[in-house]
Coordinates of N, CA, C and O in Angstrom, one line a residue:
X21 N -0.9 -48.5 -21.0 CA -1.8 -47.4 -21.3 C -2.5 -46.9 -20.1 O -2.7 -45.7 -19.9
X22 N -3.1 -47.9 -19.4 CA -3.7 -47.5 -18.2 C -2.9 -46.7 -17.1 O -3.4 -45.8 -16.6
X23 N -1.8 -47.3 -16.8 CA -0.8 -46.7 -16.0 C -0.4 -45.2 -16.5 O -0.4 -44.4 -15.7
X24 N -0.1 -44.9 -17.7 CA 0.2 -43.7 -18.3 C -1.0 -42.8 -18.0 O -0.8 -41.6 -17.5
X25 N -2.2 -43.1 -18.3 CA -3.4 -42.4 -18.0 C -3.5 -42.0 -16.6 O -3.7 -40.9 -16.2
X26 N -3.3 -43.0 -15.8 CA -3.3 -42.5 -14.3 C -2.2 -41.6 -13.8 O -2.5 -40.8 -13.1
X27 N -1.1 -41.9 -14.4 CA 0.1 -41.1 -14.0 C -0.2 -39.6 -14.5 O -0.1 -38.7 -13.8
X28 N -0.7 -39.4 -15.7 CA -0.9 -38.1 -16.3 C -2.2 -37.4 -15.4 O -2.1 -36.3 -15.1
X29 N -3.2 -38.2 -15.1 CA -4.2 -37.7 -14.3 C -3.8 -37.3 -13.0 O -4.1 -36.3 -12.5
X30 N -2.9 -38.1 -12.4 CA -2.4 -37.8 -11.0 C -1.5 -36.5 -11.1 O -1.4 -35.7 -10.3
X31 N -0.6 -36.5 -12.1 CA 0.2 -35.3 -12.3 C -0.5 -34.0 -12.5 O -0.4 -32.8 -11.9
X32 N -1.6 -34.0 -13.4 CA -2.6 -32.9 -13.7 C -3.3 -32.5 -12.4 O -3.4 -31.4 -12.0
X33 N -3.8 -33.5 -11.6 CA -4.5 -33.1 -10.3 C -3.4 -32.6 -9.3 O -3.8 -31.5 -8.8
X34 N -2.2 -33.1 -9.2 CA -1.2 -32.5 -8.3 C -0.9 -31.1 -8.8 O -0.8 -30.1 -8.0
X35 N -0.7 -30.8 -10.0 CA -0.5 -29.5 -10.6 C -1.5 -28.5 -10.3 O -1.4 -27.3 -9.9
X36 N -2.7 -29.1 -10.4 CA -4.0 -28.2 -10.2 C -4.0 -27.8 -8.7 O -4.4 -26.7 -8.4
X37 N -3.8 -28.9 -7.8 CA -3.9 -28.5 -6.3 C -2.8 -27.5 -6.1 O -3.0 -26.5 -5.2
X38 N -1.6 -27.6 -6.6 CA -0.5 -26.6 -6.4 C -1.0 -25.2 -6.9 O -0.7 -24.2 -6.2
X39 N -1.7 -25.2 -7.8 CA -2.1 -23.8 -8.5 C -3.1 -23.2 -7.4 O -3.2 -22.0 -7.2
X40 N -4.1 -24.1 -6.9 CA -5.0 -23.6 -6.0 C -4.3 -23.1 -4.7 O -4.6 -22.1 -4.2
X41 N -3.5 -23.8 -4.3 CA -2.7 -23.4 -3.1 C -1.9 -22.2 -3.3 O -1.7 -21.4 -2.2
X42 N -1.5 -21.9 -4.4 CA -0.7 -20.6 -4.6 C -1.5 -19.6 -4.9 O -1.1 -18.4 -5.2
X43 N -2.9 -19.6 -4.9 CA -3.7 -18.6 -5.5 C -3.6 -17.3 -4.4 O -3.4 -17.6 -3.2
X44 N -3.7 -16.2 -5.0 CA -3.5 -14.9 -4.2 C -4.6 -14.9 -3.0 O -5.8 -15.4 -3.4
X45 N -4.4 -14.0 -2.1 CA -5.5 -13.9 -1.1 C -6.6 -12.9 -1.6 O -6.3 -12.4 -2.7
X46 N -7.6 -12.9 -1.0 CA -8.7 -11.9 -1.4 C -8.1 -10.6 -1.4 O -7.2 -10.1 -0.9
X47 N -8.6 -9.8 -2.5 CA -8.1 -8.4 -2.8 C -8.1 -7.6 -1.4 O -9.1 -7.5 -0.8
X48 N -7.0 -6.8 -1.4 CA -6.9 -5.9 -0.2 C -7.3 -4.5 -0.8 O -7.4 -4.3 -2.1
X49 N -7.5 -3.5 0.1 CA -8.0 -2.2 -0.5 C -7.5 -1.2 0.4 O -7.5 -1.4 1.6
X50 N -7.0 0.0 -0.1 CA -6.7 1.1 0.8 C -7.6 2.2 0.3 O -7.8 2.4 -0.9
X51 N -8.1 3.0 1.3 CA -9.0 4.0 1.0 C -9.2 5.0 2.2 O -8.5 4.8 3.2
X52 N -10.0 6.0 2.0 CA -10.2 7.1 3.0 C -8.9 7.7 3.4 O -8.6 7.8 4.7
X53 N -8.1 8.0 2.5 CA -6.8 8.6 2.7 C -7.1 10.2 3.0 O -7.7 10.9 2.2
X54 N -6.7 10.7 4.2 CA -7.1 11.9 4.6 C -6.2 13.1 4.1 O -5.1 12.6 3.5
X55 N -6.7 14.2 4.3 CA -5.5 15.4 4.1 C -4.5 15.3 5.1 O -4.6 14.5 6.0
X56 N -3.5 16.2 4.9 CA -2.3 16.0 5.9 C -2.2 17.3 6.6 O -2.6 18.4 6.3
X57 N -1.6 17.1 7.8 CA -1.4 18.3 8.7 C 0.1 18.4 8.8 O 1.0 17.4 8.9
X58 N 0.7 19.6 8.6 CA 2.1 19.9 8.7 C 2.5 19.7 10.1 O 1.9 20.1 11.1
X59 N 3.7 19.1 10.3 CA 4.5 19.0 11.5 C 5.7 19.8 11.5 O 6.5 19.8 10.4
X60 N 6.2 20.5 12.7 CA 7.5 21.2 12.7 C 7.7 22.2 11.5 O 8.7 22.0 10.8
X61 N 6.6 23.0 11.3 CA 6.8 24.0 10.2 C 7.1 23.4 8.8 O 7.8 24.0 8.0
X62 N 6.4 22.2 8.5 CA 6.5 21.7 7.3 C 7.7 20.6 7.0 O 7.8 20.0 6.1
X63 N 8.3 20.3 8.1 CA 9.5 19.3 8.0 C 8.9 17.9 7.9 O 9.4 17.0 7.3
X64 N 7.6 17.8 8.1 CA 6.9 16.3 7.8 C 5.3 16.9 7.7 O 5.0 17.9 8.1
X65 N 4.7 15.7 7.3 CA 3.2 15.8 7.3 C 2.5 14.5 7.9 O 3.3 13.6 7.8
X66 N 1.3 14.6 8.3 CA 0.8 13.4 8.8 C -0.7 13.4 8.5 O -1.4 14.4 8.4
X67 N -1.3 12.1 8.2 CA -2.7 12.0 8.1 C -3.0 10.6 8.3 O -2.4 9.7 9.2
X68 N -4.2 10.2 7.8 CA -4.6 8.6 8.1 C -5.0 8.0 6.8 O -5.4 8.8 6.0
X69 N -5.2 6.8 6.8 CA -5.8 6.0 5.8 C -6.4 4.5 6.4 O -6.1 4.3 7.5
X70 N -7.2 3.9 5.6 CA -7.7 2.8 5.9 C -7.5 1.7 4.9 O -7.4 1.8 3.8
X71 N -7.2 0.4 5.6 CA -6.8 -0.7 4.7 C -7.9 -1.8 5.1 O -8.1 -2.1 6.3
X72 N -8.3 -2.6 4.2 CA -9.0 -3.9 4.3 C -8.2 -5.0 3.8 O -7.6 -4.8 2.8
X73 N -8.1 -6.0 4.6 CA -7.2 -7.1 4.2 C -7.5 -8.4 4.8 O -8.5 -8.4 5.7
X74 N -7.0 -9.4 4.4 CA -7.3 -10.8 4.8 C -6.4 -11.2 5.9 O -5.2 -11.0 6.2
X75 N -7.1 -11.7 7.0 CA -6.3 -12.1 8.3 C -5.1 -13.2 7.9 O -5.3 -14.0 7.2
X76 N -4.0 -12.8 8.7 CA -2.7 -13.6 8.5 C -1.9 -13.2 7.3 O -0.9 -13.9 7.1
X77 N -2.3 -12.3 6.5 CA -1.5 -11.9 5.4 C -0.5 -10.7 5.8 O -0.8 -10.0 6.7
X78 N 0.6 -10.7 5.1 CA 1.5 -9.5 5.4 C 1.1 -8.5 4.4 O 1.0 -8.6 3.2
X79 N 1.0 -7.2 4.9 CA 0.6 -6.0 4.1 C 1.8 -5.2 4.0 O 2.6 -4.8 5.0
X80 N 2.1 -4.5 2.9 CA 3.0 -3.5 2.6 C 2.4 -2.4 2.1 O 1.7 -2.6 1.1
X81 N 2.6 -1.3 2.6 CA 2.0 0.0 2.0 C 3.2 1.0 1.9 O 4.0 1.2 2.9
X82 N 3.2 1.7 0.8 CA 4.2 2.7 0.6 C 3.4 4.0 -0.1 O 2.6 3.8 -0.9
X83 N 3.6 5.1 0.5 CA 2.9 6.4 0.2 C 4.0 7.5 -0.1 O 4.9 7.6 0.6
X84 N 3.7 8.2 -0.9 CA 4.6 9.4 -1.4 C 3.8 10.6 -1.4 O 2.6 10.7 -2.1
X85 N 4.2 11.7 -0.8 CA 3.6 12.9 -0.9 C 4.6 13.9 -1.6 O 5.5 14.1 -1.3
X86 N 3.9 14.6 -2.7 CA 4.7 15.5 -3.5 C 3.9 16.8 -3.5 O 2.6 16.8 -3.8
X87 N 4.6 17.9 -3.4 CA 4.0 19.3 -3.4 C 4.9 20.4 -4.2 O 6.0 20.3 -3.9
X88 N 4.2 21.1 -5.0 CA 5.0 22.2 -5.6 C 5.1 23.3 -4.7 O 4.0 23.7 -4.2
X89 N 6.1 23.7 -4.1 CA 6.3 24.9 -3.2 C 6.8 26.1 -4.0 O 6.5 26.2 -5.3
X90 N 7.4 27.0 -3.5 CA 7.9 28.3 -4.2 C 8.8 28.1 -5.4 O 9.7 27.3 -5.5
X91 N 8.5 29.0 -6.4 CA 9.3 29.0 -7.6 C 9.5 27.7 -8.3 O 10.6 27.3 -8.9
X92 N 8.6 26.8 -8.1 CA 8.5 25.6 -9.0 C 9.5 24.5 -8.4 O 9.4 23.3 -8.9
X93 N 9.8 24.6 -7.2 CA 10.6 23.7 -6.4 C 9.6 22.7 -5.9 O 8.5 23.1 -5.6
X94 N 10.1 21.5 -5.6 CA 9.3 20.3 -5.2 C 9.7 20.0 -3.8 O 10.8 19.8 -3.5
X95 N 8.7 19.8 -3.0 CA 8.8 19.2 -1.6 C 8.2 17.8 -1.6 O 7.2 17.6 -2.3
X96 N 9.0 16.9 -1.1 CA 8.4 15.4 -1.2 C 8.9 14.8 0.0 O 9.7 15.1 0.6
X97 N 8.1 13.6 0.4 CA 8.4 12.8 1.5 C 7.8 11.5 1.2 O 6.8 11.4 0.4
X98 N 8.2 10.5 1.9 CA 7.6 9.1 1.8 C 7.4 8.5 3.2 O 7.8 8.9 4.1
X99 N 6.4 7.4 3.1 CA 6.1 6.6 4.2 C 6.0 5.2 3.8 O 5.6 4.8 2.6
X100 N 6.5 4.3 4.7 CA 6.4 2.9 4.4 C 5.9 2.2 5.7 O 6.5 2.5 6.7
X101 N 5.0 1.1 5.6 CA 4.6 0.4 6.8 C 4.4 -1.1 6.4 O 4.0 -1.4 5.2
X102 N 4.7 -2.0 7.1 CA 4.7 -3.3 6.9 C 4.1 -4.0 8.2 O 4.4 -3.7 9.3
X103 N 2.9 -4.8 8.0 CA 2.4 -5.6 9.3 C 1.6 -6.8 9.0 O 1.4 -7.0 7.8
X104 N 1.2 -7.6 9.8 CA 0.5 -8.8 9.7 C -1.0 -8.5 9.9 O -1.3 -7.9 11.0
X105 N -1.9 -8.5 9.0 CA -3.2 -8.3 9.0 C -3.9 -9.2 10.0 O -3.8 -10.3 10.0
X106 N -4.9 -8.5 10.8 CA -5.6 -9.2 11.7 C -7.1 -9.6 11.0 O -8.1 -10.0 11.6
X107 N -7.3 -9.1 9.9 CA -8.5 -9.2 9.1 C -9.4 -8.0 9.3 O -9.5 -7.3 10.4
X108 N -10.2 -7.8 8.2 CA -11.3 -6.6 8.1 C -10.5 -5.3 7.8 O -9.6 -5.3 7.1
X109 N -10.9 -4.3 8.4 CA -10.4 -2.9 8.3 C -9.6 -2.4 9.4 O -9.9 -2.7 10.6
X110 N -8.7 -1.6 9.1 CA -7.8 -1.0 10.1 C -7.5 0.5 9.7 O -7.2 0.6 8.5
X111 N -7.6 1.4 10.6 CA -7.3 2.8 10.1 C -5.9 3.1 10.9 O -5.5 2.7 12.0
X112 N -4.9 3.5 10.0 CA -3.5 3.8 10.4 C -3.1 5.2 10.0 O -3.8 5.9 9.1
X113 N -2.1 5.6 10.8 CA -1.5 6.9 10.5 C -0.3 6.8 9.5 O 0.4 6.0 9.6
X114 N -0.2 7.9 8.7 CA 0.9 8.0 7.8 C 1.6 9.3 8.3 O 1.0 10.2 8.6
X115 N 2.9 9.3 8.2 CA 3.8 10.5 8.4 C 5.0 10.3 7.5 O 5.7 9.3 7.3
X116 N 5.0 11.4 6.6 CA 6.0 11.5 5.5 C 7.0 12.7 5.9 O 6.6 13.7 6.0
X117 N 8.3 12.4 6.0 CA 9.3 13.4 6.3 C 9.8 14.0 5.0 O 10.0 13.3 4.2
X118 N 9.7 15.4 5.0 CA 10.2 16.1 3.8 C 11.6 15.7 3.6 O 12.5 15.7 4.5
X119 N 12.1 15.6 2.2 CA 13.4 15.2 1.9 C 14.3 16.5 1.8 O 15.3 16.5 2.2
X120 N 13.7 17.4 0.8 CA 14.6 18.4 0.5 C 14.0 19.8 0.7 O 14.9 20.8 0.6
X121 N 12.8 19.9 0.8 CA 12.1 21.2 0.9 C 10.9 21.0 2.1 O 10.4 19.9 1.9
X122 N 10.8 21.9 2.8 CA 9.6 21.8 3.8 C 8.3 22.0 2.9 O 8.2 22.6 1.9
X123 N 7.3 21.3 3.4 CA 5.8 21.3 2.9 C 5.3 22.6 3.2 O 5.5 23.1 4.5
X124 N 4.5 23.2 2.4 CA 3.7 24.3 2.6 C 2.3 24.0 2.9 O 1.8 22.8 2.6
X125 N 1.4 24.8 3.2 CA -0.1 24.7 3.3 C -0.4 24.8 1.7 O 0.0 25.4 1.0
X126 N -1.5 24.0 1.5 CA -2.0 23.9 0.2 C -2.1 22.5 -0.4 O -1.9 21.5 0.3
X127 N -2.4 22.3 -1.8 CA -2.7 21.1 -2.4 C -1.3 20.4 -2.6 O -0.2 20.9 -2.7
X128 N -1.4 19.1 -2.6 CA -0.3 18.1 -2.8 C -0.8 16.9 -3.4 O -2.0 16.7 -3.5
X129 N 0.1 16.0 -4.0 CA -0.3 14.9 -4.6 C 0.1 13.8 -3.8 O 1.4 13.7 -3.3
X130 N -0.7 12.8 -3.6 CA -0.3 11.5 -2.8 C -0.5 10.4 -3.8 O -1.4 10.2 -4.5
X131 N 0.7 9.6 -3.8 CA 0.6 8.3 -4.6 C 1.1 7.2 -3.8 O 1.6 7.5 -2.7
X132 N 1.1 6.0 -4.3 CA 1.6 4.9 -3.4 C 1.3 3.5 -4.0 O 0.9 3.4 -5.2
X133 N 1.5 2.6 -3.3 CA 1.5 1.1 -3.7 C 1.1 0.4 -2.5 O 1.5 0.6 -1.2
X134 N 0.3 -0.7 -2.7 CA 0.1 -1.6 -1.6 C 0.1 -3.1 -2.2 O -0.1 -3.4 -3.3
X135 N 0.6 -4.0 -1.4 CA 0.7 -5.4 -1.6 C 0.4 -6.3 -0.5 O 0.7 -6.0 0.7
X136 N -0.3 -7.4 -0.8 CA -0.8 -8.3 0.3 C 0.0 -9.7 -0.1 O -0.1 -10.2 -1.1
X137 N 0.7 -10.2 0.9 CA 1.4 -11.4 0.7 C 0.9 -12.6 1.7 O 0.9 -12.2 2.9
X138 N 0.7 -13.7 1.2 CA 0.4 -14.9 2.0 C 1.9 -15.4 2.3 O 2.9 -14.9 1.8
X139 N 2.0 -16.3 3.2 CA 3.3 -16.8 3.6 C 4.3 -17.4 2.5 O 5.2 -17.1 2.3
X140 N 3.5 -18.0 1.5 CA 4.3 -18.6 0.4 C 4.1 -17.9 -1.0 O 4.6 -18.3 -1.8
X141 N 3.2 -16.8 -0.9 CA 3.0 -16.1 -2.2 C 2.8 -14.7 -2.0 O 2.1 -14.3 -1.2
X142 N 3.4 -14.0 -2.9 CA 3.2 -12.5 -3.0 C 2.7 -12.1 -4.3 O 3.1 -12.5 -5.3
X143 N 1.5 -11.4 -4.3 CA 0.9 -10.9 -5.4 C 1.8 -9.7 -6.0 O 2.8 -9.4 -5.6
X144 N 1.2 -9.2 -7.1 CA 2.0 -8.2 -7.8 C 1.7 -6.8 -7.1 O 2.5 -6.0 -7.4
X145 N 0.7 -6.7 -6.2 CA 0.5 -5.4 -5.7 C -0.3 -4.5 -6.5 O -0.6 -4.7 -7.6
X146 N -0.7 -3.4 -5.9 CA -1.5 -2.3 -6.7 C -0.9 -1.0 -6.5 O -0.8 -0.5 -5.4
X147 N -0.8 -0.2 -7.6 CA -0.4 1.2 -7.6 C -1.8 1.9 -7.3 O -2.8 1.6 -8.0
X148 N -1.6 2.9 -6.4 CA -2.8 3.8 -6.1 C -2.9 4.8 -7.1 O -1.9 5.2 -7.6
X149 N -4.2 5.2 -7.4 CA -4.3 6.3 -8.4 C -3.7 7.6 -7.6 O -3.9 7.7 -6.4
X150 N -3.3 8.5 -8.4 CA -2.9 9.8 -7.7 C -4.1 10.5 -7.2 O -5.2 10.5 -7.6
X151 N -3.8 11.1 -5.9 CA -4.9 11.6 -5.2 C -4.4 13.1 -4.8 O -3.3 13.1 -4.2
X152 N -5.2 14.0 -4.9 CA -4.8 15.4 -4.5 C -5.4 15.5 -3.0 O -6.5 15.1 -2.8
X153 N -4.4 15.8 -2.2 CA -4.9 16.1 -0.7 C -4.5 17.6 -0.5 O -3.8 18.3 -1.2
X154 N -5.1 18.0 0.6 CA -4.7 19.3 1.1 C -3.9 19.4 2.4 O -4.2 18.6 3.4
X155 N -2.9 20.1 2.4 CA -2.0 20.2 3.5 C -2.3 21.5 4.3 O -2.4 22.5 3.8
X156 N -2.6 21.3 5.6 CA -2.9 22.4 6.6 C -2.0 22.5 7.8 O -1.4 21.4 8.1
X157 N -2.0 23.5 8.5 CA -1.4 23.6 9.8 C -2.1 23.1 10.9 O -3.4 23.0 10.8

């Protein structure tokens, strides 16, 4: 009976240690997403955003820009970036190339996704709330 108790205790301890080791990194955050500037007469747009993250983690950011242009048609473009975080805050540029229609000046919607991964564990990530930005020349 004593050996069984020790074995169960050791197994429970080992499982607990495994759970602690696999815990996700501290929460990352993306914020201060800027308005966008048109490039090449609307063939693309660019702006900036800020991310705070944990040093040594891999960060994945995906942003989508969607805009209603003439006669209900939709211009859209996307951006993706992956890098290893050095810790703290970093300001980065985004550039989204238009897929089917050129972007116009005016309001657009920016949506996206961010995920932070440790070497052995990737969390589920976070969908960003829709954000209205202004596209200018």
